[in-house]
């Protein structure tokens, strides 16, 4: 898991709303970290072995139970890595299947955080699952099952944690716990995050009878694990205890894996040679690797870790799991790991036949071309047939339907199609069609009303065809794209281990964008210096903006422009935020403003989510105008917020446009792109209000606003420049009062 350390200089009104959970205040708000300079990265390798999982997963723990391998991981790339509790399983370390585990909720609230899980087989033969969670205190909680995949039962019905926050000393963050069974049968745990601020890692002994009580716990001095951050992992080589851990920052290229060694589970430990043993490669193909576990296979060792995606999503929490060889020189010395795109190769015999779509010609209705200040990257259709989990086909926009067509080169027997969509935990609705000539099409599989998530989605039918067409019709979450890591086709059937199916979702399919102007704040018809009470919204959403606090219609004597004057108030729309803006929904906000003072916190021009409802990153979106770390776009967490590269000069009229197309967020000032970042949002709009001139917790804007328009889609640069020209405020004579 990757927690955040607060930067005291960036404390703002958000903290007031979150103080009920002091740990969140201290650890879940943190510094803005500068992005790394992008270099060209080779992501076009066909049939690559790394990443091993098709999707965004982090903090992997790998285990082998019987003849099946399991990877338990944090589900990444949503609300501070707070996706579904997931396990992946495989018989050959190449073909992996996803299962969403059903874990009983806390008594107080449902489980969202499923961070850095680990699993231990008890002396009773049962499976004990542990993970970190910060919803009712940042603790380690435990569950038990008769199988490695559940169903799970609480170890304590009253939600008493196995390892509590502040243990073994006050203020110590109890997250990132990994468990180690020694050769004498004793079970130890190692845990801690941001340990360089908290006095080092912790170690304690788990009661092997109850599997939920810790004893003899203590801190490991910082001097014994130089340059630490989080994610301790213990293993034994001969008579030596190897304490591995991650250092630097998980949000950028500095993240790495290090180790120390000792003669007992409690140490003392001495720094090992060759540190760091795993780090960002010179060509950046492996970027920010860390938070790992180790697979032991006889005398061979394999390190299982996560690295950042490419192009890199803002904040570094869209991570992917990789496996590479790890070599010991002797019992206390690990060689530097060479991270690869190839991976570990075929170390386990596979019963899965040839994928007949490998490198097949692919065309699509559209594909996304990412263009920002950092990247120029195309999510090409061919990426769906390269059997590489680092690449994907992504449609050109998040509208539906979208289709992907494959040409196998000749007519072939087809018995199974396996599709790996971008997000394994959300359902996609689709159909598959087949054809011999590319003209006459027949239905292969109808999942147009599908409500079940999975990766891969498996569709079986025996046909002869040369062409296949995947039509993506919709998704579970608003704003998700039609996007496929890989689509694989087989001419024969084969065993699917465990034969698990995820539970059907009760959530309705996402609401599509209406491609409309939702808000149009126009003050031309309002009387100057009137006793303003409300203003009609002339956008398609309709409704009335009602004044709260000190807001008036005034005339800028310097530039002779009529505008709304915000001093300590806001305009609140009496219509709910539309569902098309939920989750990852696209939007544009365009406004003409004159801010007399920008060197202060807050200054929110428009907001449409609840800043106080969720404590997780990216669940909040707004447009702001200040010189701070969220000067342009707040997202509830300093590391994900977007600032202005060049803060627009105060006390002058400027045209601000914030756009988000579901992939890239951009801020334009006076028609010029100022900043951009790759994003995945999870906007909380349920019961939220659309507010002009403030957020739901205040953060009031103090200045003039001539107009504001909001759309439920991303304006192109050409569109926003045209709008800038048409909406530019015009100097007039002082209007009558």
CSV table of C-alpha atoms in Angstrom, one decimal, residues 287-708:
chain,number,residue,atom,x,y,z
A,287,UNK,CA,9.2,2.6,-13.5
A,288,UNK,CA,8.8,2.8,-9.8
A,289,UNK,CA,9.0,-1.0,-8.9
A,290,UNK,CA,8.3,-2.1,-5.4
A,291,UNK,CA,5.9,-3.6,-2.7
A,292,UNK,CA,6.7,-7.2,-3.5
A,293,UNK,CA,6.5,-10.8,-2.4
A,294,UNK,CA,8.6,-13.7,-3.3
A,295,UNK,CA,7.7,-17.0,-4.9
A,296,UNK,CA,10.1,-19.9,-3.9
A,297,UNK,CA,10.2,-22.7,-6.4
A,298,UNK,CA,12.7,-25.3,-5.3
A,299,UNK,CA,16.1,-23.5,-5.4
A,300,UNK,CA,14.7,-20.8,-7.6
A,301,UNK,CA,13.3,-17.4,-6.4
A,302,UNK,CA,11.0,-15.0,-8.2
A,303,UNK,CA,10.2,-11.5,-7.1
A,304,UNK,CA,6.6,-10.4,-7.7
A,305,UNK,CA,6.2,-6.7,-7.6
A,306,UNK,CA,4.2,-3.8,-9.0
A,307,UNK,CA,5.4,-1.0,-11.3
A,308,UNK,CA,3.7,2.1,-12.8
A,309,UNK,CA,1.5,1.9,-15.9
A,310,UNK,CA,2.5,3.6,-19.2
A,311,UNK,CA,1.5,6.3,-20.0
A,312,UNK,CA,1.6,6.9,-16.3
A,313,UNK,CA,-1.6,7.9,-14.5
A,314,UNK,CA,-1.4,10.9,-12.2
A,315,UNK,CA,-0.4,9.9,-8.7
A,316,UNK,CA,1.3,6.6,-9.6
A,317,UNK,CA,-1.6,4.5,-8.3
A,318,UNK,CA,-2.5,2.7,-11.5
A,319,UNK,CA,0.1,0.0,-11.0
A,320,UNK,CA,0.6,-3.4,-12.7
A,321,UNK,CA,2.1,-6.6,-11.4
A,322,UNK,CA,5.3,-8.2,-12.7
A,323,UNK,CA,7.4,-11.2,-12.0
A,324,UNK,CA,11.2,-11.5,-12.5
A,325,UNK,CA,14.0,-13.9,-11.4
A,326,UNK,CA,15.7,-13.1,-8.1
A,327,UNK,CA,19.1,-14.6,-7.4
A,328,UNK,CA,20.9,-15.2,-4.1
A,329,UNK,CA,24.8,-15.0,-4.2
A,330,UNK,CA,24.7,-16.6,-0.8
A,331,UNK,CA,22.3,-16.9,2.2
A,332,UNK,CA,22.7,-13.2,3.0
A,333,UNK,CA,23.3,-11.6,-0.4
A,334,UNK,CA,20.8,-10.9,-3.1
A,335,UNK,CA,21.9,-9.8,-6.6
A,336,UNK,CA,20.4,-6.8,-8.2
A,337,UNK,CA,17.2,-7.9,-10.0
A,338,UNK,CA,17.0,-7.3,-13.7
A,339,UNK,CA,13.4,-6.3,-14.5
A,340,UNK,CA,12.2,-7.3,-17.9
A,341,UNK,CA,9.3,-7.1,-20.2
A,342,UNK,CA,9.8,-10.7,-21.1
A,343,UNK,CA,9.2,-11.9,-17.6
A,344,UNK,CA,10.1,-15.4,-16.3
A,345,UNK,CA,9.1,-17.3,-19.4
A,346,UNK,CA,7.6,-20.8,-19.4
A,347,UNK,CA,8.8,-22.2,-16.1
A,348,UNK,CA,5.5,-24.1,-15.6
A,349,UNK,CA,4.1,-26.3,-18.4
A,350,UNK,CA,0.9,-24.8,-19.7
A,351,UNK,CA,-2.1,-26.7,-21.0
A,352,UNK,CA,-3.5,-23.7,-22.8
A,353,UNK,CA,-3.3,-24.1,-26.6
A,354,UNK,CA,-2.1,-21.5,-29.1
A,355,UNK,CA,-3.8,-18.2,-29.2
A,356,UNK,CA,-4.7,-17.9,-32.8
A,357,UNK,CA,-5.3,-14.1,-32.7
A,358,UNK,CA,-1.7,-13.4,-31.7
A,359,UNK,CA,-0.6,-10.4,-33.9
A,360,UNK,CA,-3.8,-10.8,-36.0
A,361,UNK,CA,-4.7,-7.7,-38.0
A,362,UNK,CA,-7.0,-5.5,-36.0
A,363,UNK,CA,-9.1,-2.4,-36.9
A,364,UNK,CA,-11.5,-0.4,-34.8
A,365,UNK,CA,-14.3,2.1,-35.0
A,366,UNK,CA,-11.8,4.5,-33.3
A,367,UNK,CA,-8.8,4.6,-31.1
A,368,UNK,CA,-7.6,7.1,-28.5
A,369,UNK,CA,-4.7,9.4,-29.2
A,370,UNK,CA,-3.3,10.7,-26.0
A,371,UNK,CA,-1.8,14.2,-26.5
A,372,UNK,CA,-0.7,16.2,-23.5
A,373,UNK,CA,2.3,18.1,-22.3
A,374,UNK,CA,4.0,14.8,-21.4
A,375,UNK,CA,2.8,12.2,-23.9
A,376,UNK,CA,2.0,11.6,-27.6
A,377,UNK,CA,0.7,8.0,-27.4
A,378,UNK,CA,-1.8,6.0,-29.5
A,379,UNK,CA,-3.9,3.1,-28.0
A,380,UNK,CA,-3.9,1.3,-31.3
A,381,UNK,CA,-6.3,-1.6,-32.2
A,382,UNK,CA,-3.2,-3.9,-32.8
A,383,UNK,CA,-2.5,-3.7,-29.0
A,384,UNK,CA,-5.6,-5.9,-28.4
A,385,UNK,CA,-3.8,-8.8,-30.2
A,386,UNK,CA,-0.2,-8.5,-29.0
A,387,UNK,CA,-0.7,-10.5,-25.8
A,388,UNK,CA,0.9,-7.8,-23.8
A,389,UNK,CA,-0.7,-6.5,-20.6
A,390,UNK,CA,1.3,-3.3,-20.8
A,391,UNK,CA,-0.7,-2.2,-23.9
A,392,UNK,CA,-4.4,-2.0,-24.8
A,393,UNK,CA,-6.8,-0.8,-27.4
A,394,UNK,CA,-8.9,2.1,-26.2
A,395,UNK,CA,-11.7,3.7,-28.2
A,396,UNK,CA,-11.3,7.3,-29.4
A,397,UNK,CA,-13.9,8.5,-26.8
A,398,UNK,CA,-16.1,7.2,-24.1
A,399,UNK,CA,-19.3,7.0,-26.2
A,400,UNK,CA,-20.9,3.8,-27.3
A,401,UNK,CA,-21.1,1.6,-29.3
A,402,UNK,CA,-17.5,1.0,-30.2
A,403,UNK,CA,-16.2,-2.0,-32.2
A,404,UNK,CA,-13.0,-3.9,-32.7
A,405,UNK,CA,-12.6,-6.2,-35.7
A,406,UNK,CA,-10.0,-9.0,-36.0
A,407,UNK,CA,-8.8,-10.6,-39.2
A,408,UNK,CA,-7.4,-14.1,-38.6
A,409,UNK,CA,-5.9,-14.2,-42.1
A,410,UNK,CA,-7.9,-17.3,-43.1
A,411,UNK,CA,-11.0,-19.3,-42.1
A,412,UNK,CA,-10.2,-21.1,-38.8
A,413,UNK,CA,-12.0,-23.2,-36.3
A,414,UNK,CA,-13.0,-21.2,-33.2
A,415,UNK,CA,-14.3,-22.7,-30.0
A,416,UNK,CA,-13.4,-20.1,-27.3
A,417,UNK,CA,-12.9,-16.3,-27.1
A,418,UNK,CA,-11.5,-14.7,-24.0
A,419,UNK,CA,-11.7,-10.9,-23.6
A,420,UNK,CA,-9.7,-8.9,-21.1
A,421,UNK,CA,-11.4,-5.6,-20.6
A,422,UNK,CA,-9.5,-2.7,-19.0
A,423,UNK,CA,-11.2,-3.0,-15.6
A,424,UNK,CA,-11.6,-6.5,-14.3
A,425,UNK,CA,-14.0,-5.5,-11.4
A,426,UNK,CA,-16.7,-3.8,-13.5
A,427,UNK,CA,-19.0,-5.3,-16.1
A,428,UNK,CA,-19.0,-4.5,-19.7
A,429,UNK,CA,-21.9,-5.1,-22.0
A,430,UNK,CA,-21.0,-6.4,-25.5
A,431,UNK,CA,-21.6,-8.7,-28.4
A,432,UNK,CA,-19.3,-10.9,-30.4
A,433,UNK,CA,-20.0,-11.6,-34.1
A,434,UNK,CA,-18.2,-13.8,-36.6
A,435,UNK,CA,-17.9,-13.9,-40.4
A,436,UNK,CA,-16.1,-15.9,-43.1
A,437,UNK,CA,-16.0,-13.0,-45.6
A,438,UNK,CA,-16.2,-9.8,-43.5
A,439,UNK,CA,-19.6,-9.0,-45.0
A,440,UNK,CA,-22.1,-11.4,-43.6
A,441,UNK,CA,-22.1,-11.6,-39.8
A,442,UNK,CA,-23.6,-14.0,-37.3
A,443,UNK,CA,-23.9,-13.7,-33.5
A,444,UNK,CA,-21.2,-15.6,-31.5
A,445,UNK,CA,-22.1,-14.3,-28.0
A,446,UNK,CA,-24.7,-11.9,-26.8
A,447,UNK,CA,-23.6,-10.2,-23.6
A,448,UNK,CA,-25.6,-7.0,-24.4
A,449,UNK,CA,-27.3,-7.2,-21.0
A,450,UNK,CA,-24.4,-8.5,-19.0
A,451,UNK,CA,-24.1,-7.5,-15.4
A,452,UNK,CA,-21.2,-9.7,-14.3
A,453,UNK,CA,-17.6,-8.6,-14.2
A,454,UNK,CA,-14.7,-10.8,-14.9
A,455,UNK,CA,-11.3,-11.1,-16.5
A,456,UNK,CA,-11.2,-12.8,-18.9
A,457,UNK,CA,-14.8,-12.8,-20.0
A,458,UNK,CA,-15.1,-16.3,-21.5
A,459,UNK,CA,-17.4,-17.1,-24.4
A,460,UNK,CA,-17.6,-20.6,-25.9
A,461,UNK,CA,-19.1,-21.6,-29.3
A,462,UNK,CA,-17.9,-23.9,-32.1
A,463,UNK,CA,-17.8,-22.0,-35.4
A,464,UNK,CA,-15.6,-21.5,-38.5
A,465,UNK,CA,-14.6,-17.9,-39.3
A,466,UNK,CA,-12.0,-15.6,-40.5
A,467,UNK,CA,-13.3,-12.4,-39.0
A,468,UNK,CA,-14.4,-11.5,-35.4
A,469,UNK,CA,-16.1,-8.4,-34.2
A,470,UNK,CA,-16.3,-7.2,-30.7
A,471,UNK,CA,-19.0,-4.5,-30.1
A,472,UNK,CA,-18.8,-2.8,-26.8
A,473,UNK,CA,-22.2,-1.4,-25.9
A,474,UNK,CA,-21.8,0.0,-22.4
A,475,UNK,CA,-20.1,-0.2,-19.0
A,476,UNK,CA,-21.0,-0.4,-15.3
A,477,UNK,CA,-19.2,2.8,-14.4
A,478,UNK,CA,-19.8,6.2,-16.1
A,479,UNK,CA,-17.0,7.4,-18.2
A,480,UNK,CA,-15.2,4.1,-18.7
A,481,UNK,CA,-14.0,3.5,-22.2
A,482,UNK,CA,-14.4,0.6,-24.5
A,483,UNK,CA,-10.9,-0.7,-23.9
A,484,UNK,CA,-9.3,-4.2,-24.1
A,485,UNK,CA,-5.9,-5.4,-22.9
A,486,UNK,CA,-6.1,-8.6,-25.0
A,487,UNK,CA,-8.6,-10.6,-26.9
A,488,UNK,CA,-7.6,-14.3,-27.3
A,489,UNK,CA,-9.1,-16.9,-29.5
A,490,UNK,CA,-8.7,-20.7,-29.4
A,491,UNK,CA,-9.5,-23.6,-31.7
A,492,UNK,CA,-9.9,-26.1,-28.9
A,493,UNK,CA,-11.3,-26.0,-25.4
A,494,UNK,CA,-9.2,-26.4,-22.3
A,495,UNK,CA,-9.6,-26.6,-18.5
A,496,UNK,CA,-10.3,-23.4,-16.6
A,497,UNK,CA,-9.1,-23.8,-13.1
A,498,UNK,CA,-11.7,-23.4,-10.3
A,499,UNK,CA,-14.5,-22.5,-12.7
A,500,UNK,CA,-15.5,-19.4,-10.7
A,501,UNK,CA,-18.0,-16.7,-11.7
A,502,UNK,CA,-18.3,-13.4,-10.1
A,503,UNK,CA,-21.5,-12.3,-8.4
A,504,UNK,CA,-23.9,-10.4,-10.7
A,505,UNK,CA,-23.9,-6.6,-10.1
A,506,UNK,CA,-27.1,-4.9,-9.0
A,507,UNK,CA,-25.9,-1.5,-10.4
A,508,UNK,CA,-27.6,-0.2,-13.5
A,509,UNK,CA,-25.4,0.4,-16.6
A,510,UNK,CA,-23.8,3.8,-16.6
A,511,UNK,CA,-25.5,7.0,-17.9
A,512,UNK,CA,-24.1,8.2,-21.2
A,513,UNK,CA,-23.2,11.8,-21.9
A,514,UNK,CA,-26.0,13.8,-23.5
A,515,UNK,CA,-23.3,15.9,-25.2
A,516,UNK,CA,-25.0,19.1,-24.0
A,517,UNK,CA,-24.2,22.4,-22.3
A,518,UNK,CA,-25.6,21.7,-18.9
A,519,UNK,CA,-24.9,25.1,-17.3
A,520,UNK,CA,-25.1,28.6,-18.8
A,521,UNK,CA,-24.7,31.4,-16.2
A,522,UNK,CA,-25.6,34.6,-18.0
A,523,UNK,CA,-25.9,37.9,-16.1
A,524,UNK,CA,-26.7,40.2,-19.0
A,525,UNK,CA,-30.4,40.2,-18.3
A,526,UNK,CA,-29.8,40.8,-14.5
A,527,UNK,CA,-30.0,44.3,-13.2
A,528,UNK,CA,-26.8,45.9,-12.1
A,529,UNK,CA,-26.4,46.3,-8.3
A,530,UNK,CA,-29.8,44.8,-7.8
A,531,UNK,CA,-30.8,42.9,-4.7
A,532,UNK,CA,-29.8,39.6,-6.3
A,533,UNK,CA,-31.6,36.5,-5.0
A,534,UNK,CA,-31.4,34.1,-7.9
A,535,UNK,CA,-30.3,33.7,-11.5
A,536,UNK,CA,-31.8,31.2,-14.0
A,537,UNK,CA,-29.6,28.5,-15.5
A,538,UNK,CA,-30.0,28.8,-19.3
A,539,UNK,CA,-28.3,25.4,-19.9
A,540,UNK,CA,-30.1,22.2,-20.7
A,541,UNK,CA,-30.1,21.1,-17.1
A,542,UNK,CA,-32.3,24.0,-16.2
A,543,UNK,CA,-33.1,25.1,-12.7
A,544,UNK,CA,-32.4,28.3,-10.7
A,545,UNK,CA,-29.1,29.4,-9.1
A,546,UNK,CA,-30.0,30.7,-5.7
A,547,UNK,CA,-27.7,33.1,-3.9
A,548,UNK,CA,-26.2,32.3,-0.5
A,549,UNK,CA,-24.0,34.8,1.3
A,550,UNK,CA,-22.6,37.9,-0.3
A,551,UNK,CA,-23.1,37.8,-4.1
A,552,UNK,CA,-24.2,40.7,-6.3
A,553,UNK,CA,-24.3,41.9,-9.9
A,554,UNK,CA,-21.7,44.6,-10.3
A,555,UNK,CA,-19.9,46.6,-12.9
A,556,UNK,CA,-16.1,46.5,-13.2
A,557,UNK,CA,-15.3,50.1,-13.5
A,558,UNK,CA,-11.7,49.5,-14.6
A,559,UNK,CA,-12.7,47.3,-17.6
A,560,UNK,CA,-16.3,48.4,-17.9
A,561,UNK,CA,-17.6,44.8,-17.7
A,562,UNK,CA,-20.8,43.6,-16.0
A,563,UNK,CA,-20.3,40.5,-13.8
A,564,UNK,CA,-21.2,38.5,-10.8
A,565,UNK,CA,-19.3,39.8,-7.8
A,566,UNK,CA,-18.5,37.1,-5.3
A,567,UNK,CA,-17.3,38.3,-1.9
A,568,UNK,CA,-18.2,35.6,0.6
A,569,UNK,CA,-21.0,33.7,-1.0
A,570,UNK,CA,-22.0,31.3,-3.8
A,571,UNK,CA,-24.7,30.4,-6.3
A,572,UNK,CA,-26.3,27.0,-5.8
A,573,UNK,CA,-28.3,25.2,-8.4
A,574,UNK,CA,-31.6,23.7,-7.3
A,575,UNK,CA,-31.1,20.7,-9.6
A,576,UNK,CA,-29.0,17.6,-8.6
A,577,UNK,CA,-25.7,17.0,-10.3
A,578,UNK,CA,-26.5,14.8,-13.3
A,579,UNK,CA,-25.3,11.2,-13.3
A,580,UNK,CA,-23.4,11.8,-16.5
A,581,UNK,CA,-20.8,13.6,-14.4
A,582,UNK,CA,-20.5,10.7,-11.9
A,583,UNK,CA,-17.4,8.6,-11.6
A,584,UNK,CA,-15.1,9.1,-14.6
A,585,UNK,CA,-17.6,11.1,-16.6
A,586,UNK,CA,-16.3,13.7,-19.0
A,587,UNK,CA,-16.8,17.4,-18.6
A,588,UNK,CA,-15.8,21.0,-19.5
A,589,UNK,CA,-16.1,24.1,-17.4
A,590,UNK,CA,-15.5,27.4,-19.2
A,591,UNK,CA,-15.5,30.8,-17.4
A,592,UNK,CA,-14.4,34.4,-17.7
A,593,UNK,CA,-13.1,35.6,-14.3
A,594,UNK,CA,-11.1,38.4,-12.7
A,595,UNK,CA,-9.5,37.5,-9.4
A,596,UNK,CA,-8.0,40.3,-7.4
A,597,UNK,CA,-5.9,38.0,-5.2
A,598,UNK,CA,-4.7,34.5,-6.1
A,599,UNK,CA,-2.1,33.8,-3.4
A,600,UNK,CA,-4.5,32.0,-1.0
A,601,UNK,CA,-6.1,28.7,-0.6
A,602,UNK,CA,-9.6,27.9,-1.8
A,603,UNK,CA,-10.9,30.2,-4.6
A,604,UNK,CA,-13.2,27.5,-6.1
A,605,UNK,CA,-14.9,28.8,-9.2
A,606,UNK,CA,-17.2,25.8,-9.6
A,607,UNK,CA,-17.8,22.5,-7.9
A,608,UNK,CA,-20.2,19.6,-8.5
A,609,UNK,CA,-19.1,16.9,-6.1
A,610,UNK,CA,-19.1,16.6,-2.3
A,611,UNK,CA,-15.6,17.4,-0.9
A,612,UNK,CA,-16.7,16.2,2.5
A,613,UNK,CA,-18.6,13.0,1.7
A,614,UNK,CA,-15.6,10.8,0.8
A,615,UNK,CA,-12.1,10.7,2.2
A,616,UNK,CA,-10.6,9.1,-0.8
A,617,UNK,CA,-8.6,10.7,-3.6
A,618,UNK,CA,-10.2,11.5,-7.0
A,619,UNK,CA,-13.8,11.4,-5.6
A,620,UNK,CA,-13.9,15.2,-5.8
A,621,UNK,CA,-13.7,17.5,-8.8
A,622,UNK,CA,-13.8,21.3,-9.1
A,623,UNK,CA,-12.3,24.2,-11.0
A,624,UNK,CA,-10.3,26.6,-8.8
A,625,UNK,CA,-8.1,29.7,-9.3
A,626,UNK,CA,-5.3,30.0,-6.8
A,627,UNK,CA,-1.5,29.6,-6.7
A,628,UNK,CA,-1.6,26.5,-4.5
A,629,UNK,CA,-1.1,22.8,-5.4
A,630,UNK,CA,-4.8,22.6,-6.4
A,631,UNK,CA,-4.8,25.9,-8.1
A,632,UNK,CA,-6.6,24.6,-11.2
A,633,UNK,CA,-8.3,21.3,-10.2
A,634,UNK,CA,-8.8,19.8,-6.7
A,635,UNK,CA,-9.2,16.1,-6.3
A,636,UNK,CA,-9.2,15.7,-2.5
A,637,UNK,CA,-5.5,14.8,-2.3
A,638,UNK,CA,-2.5,16.9,-3.0
A,639,UNK,CA,-0.8,14.4,-5.1
A,640,UNK,CA,-3.6,14.1,-7.6
A,641,UNK,CA,-4.6,17.8,-7.7
A,642,UNK,CA,-3.6,19.9,-10.7
A,643,UNK,CA,-1.9,23.3,-10.3
A,644,UNK,CA,-1.3,26.0,-12.8
A,645,UNK,CA,2.1,25.8,-14.3
A,646,UNK,CA,1.8,29.6,-14.8
A,647,UNK,CA,-0.7,31.1,-12.5
A,648,UNK,CA,-2.8,33.6,-14.4
A,649,UNK,CA,-2.0,37.2,-13.4
A,650,UNK,CA,-4.3,38.5,-10.7
A,651,UNK,CA,-6.7,41.4,-11.2
A,652,UNK,CA,-7.0,40.8,-14.9
A,653,UNK,CA,-9.7,39.1,-16.9
A,654,UNK,CA,-8.8,35.5,-18.0
A,655,UNK,CA,-10.6,32.7,-19.7
A,656,UNK,CA,-10.3,29.4,-17.8
A,657,UNK,CA,-11.4,26.1,-19.3
A,658,UNK,CA,-11.0,22.8,-17.4
A,659,UNK,CA,-11.7,19.7,-19.6
A,660,UNK,CA,-11.7,16.0,-18.9
A,661,UNK,CA,-12.4,13.4,-21.5
A,662,UNK,CA,-12.1,10.3,-19.3
A,663,UNK,CA,-8.4,10.0,-19.8
A,664,UNK,CA,-6.7,13.4,-19.6
A,665,UNK,CA,-7.5,16.4,-17.6
A,666,UNK,CA,-6.4,19.8,-19.1
A,667,UNK,CA,-6.5,23.4,-17.9
A,668,UNK,CA,-6.4,26.1,-20.6
A,669,UNK,CA,-5.9,29.8,-19.8
A,670,UNK,CA,-6.8,32.3,-22.5
A,671,UNK,CA,-7.0,29.5,-25.1
A,672,UNK,CA,-3.5,28.1,-24.3
A,673,UNK,CA,-2.9,24.7,-22.6
A,674,UNK,CA,-1.3,25.4,-19.2
A,675,UNK,CA,-1.2,21.9,-17.6
A,676,UNK,CA,-2.5,18.4,-18.2
A,677,UNK,CA,-2.4,15.0,-16.4
A,678,UNK,CA,-3.6,11.5,-17.0
A,679,UNK,CA,-6.4,10.7,-14.6
A,680,UNK,CA,-8.9,8.2,-13.5
A,681,UNK,CA,-11.7,9.8,-11.5
A,682,UNK,CA,-14.4,8.4,-9.2
A,683,UNK,CA,-16.6,11.5,-8.8
A,684,UNK,CA,-19.0,11.4,-5.9
A,685,UNK,CA,-22.1,13.2,-7.3
A,686,UNK,CA,-24.9,11.4,-5.4
A,687,UNK,CA,-26.9,14.1,-3.6
A,688,UNK,CA,-24.2,16.7,-4.5
A,689,UNK,CA,-25.0,20.3,-5.4
A,690,UNK,CA,-23.6,22.3,-8.3
A,691,UNK,CA,-22.1,25.3,-6.7
A,692,UNK,CA,-20.7,28.4,-8.5
A,693,UNK,CA,-18.1,30.4,-6.5
A,694,UNK,CA,-17.4,27.9,-3.7
A,695,UNK,CA,-17.4,24.2,-2.7
A,696,UNK,CA,-19.6,22.4,-0.3
A,697,UNK,CA,-17.2,23.3,2.6
A,698,UNK,CA,-16.6,26.9,1.6
A,699,UNK,CA,-13.4,27.7,-0.2
A,700,UNK,CA,-15.1,30.8,-1.5
A,701,UNK,CA,-14.0,32.6,-4.6
A,702,UNK,CA,-13.6,36.3,-4.1
A,703,UNK,CA,-13.7,38.1,-7.4
A,704,UNK,CA,-15.7,38.8,-10.6
A,705,UNK,CA,-17.2,36.3,-13.0
A,706,UNK,CA,-18.7,37.4,-16.3
A,707,UNK,CA,-20.0,34.0,-17.4
A,708,UNK,CA,-19.7,30.3,-16.8
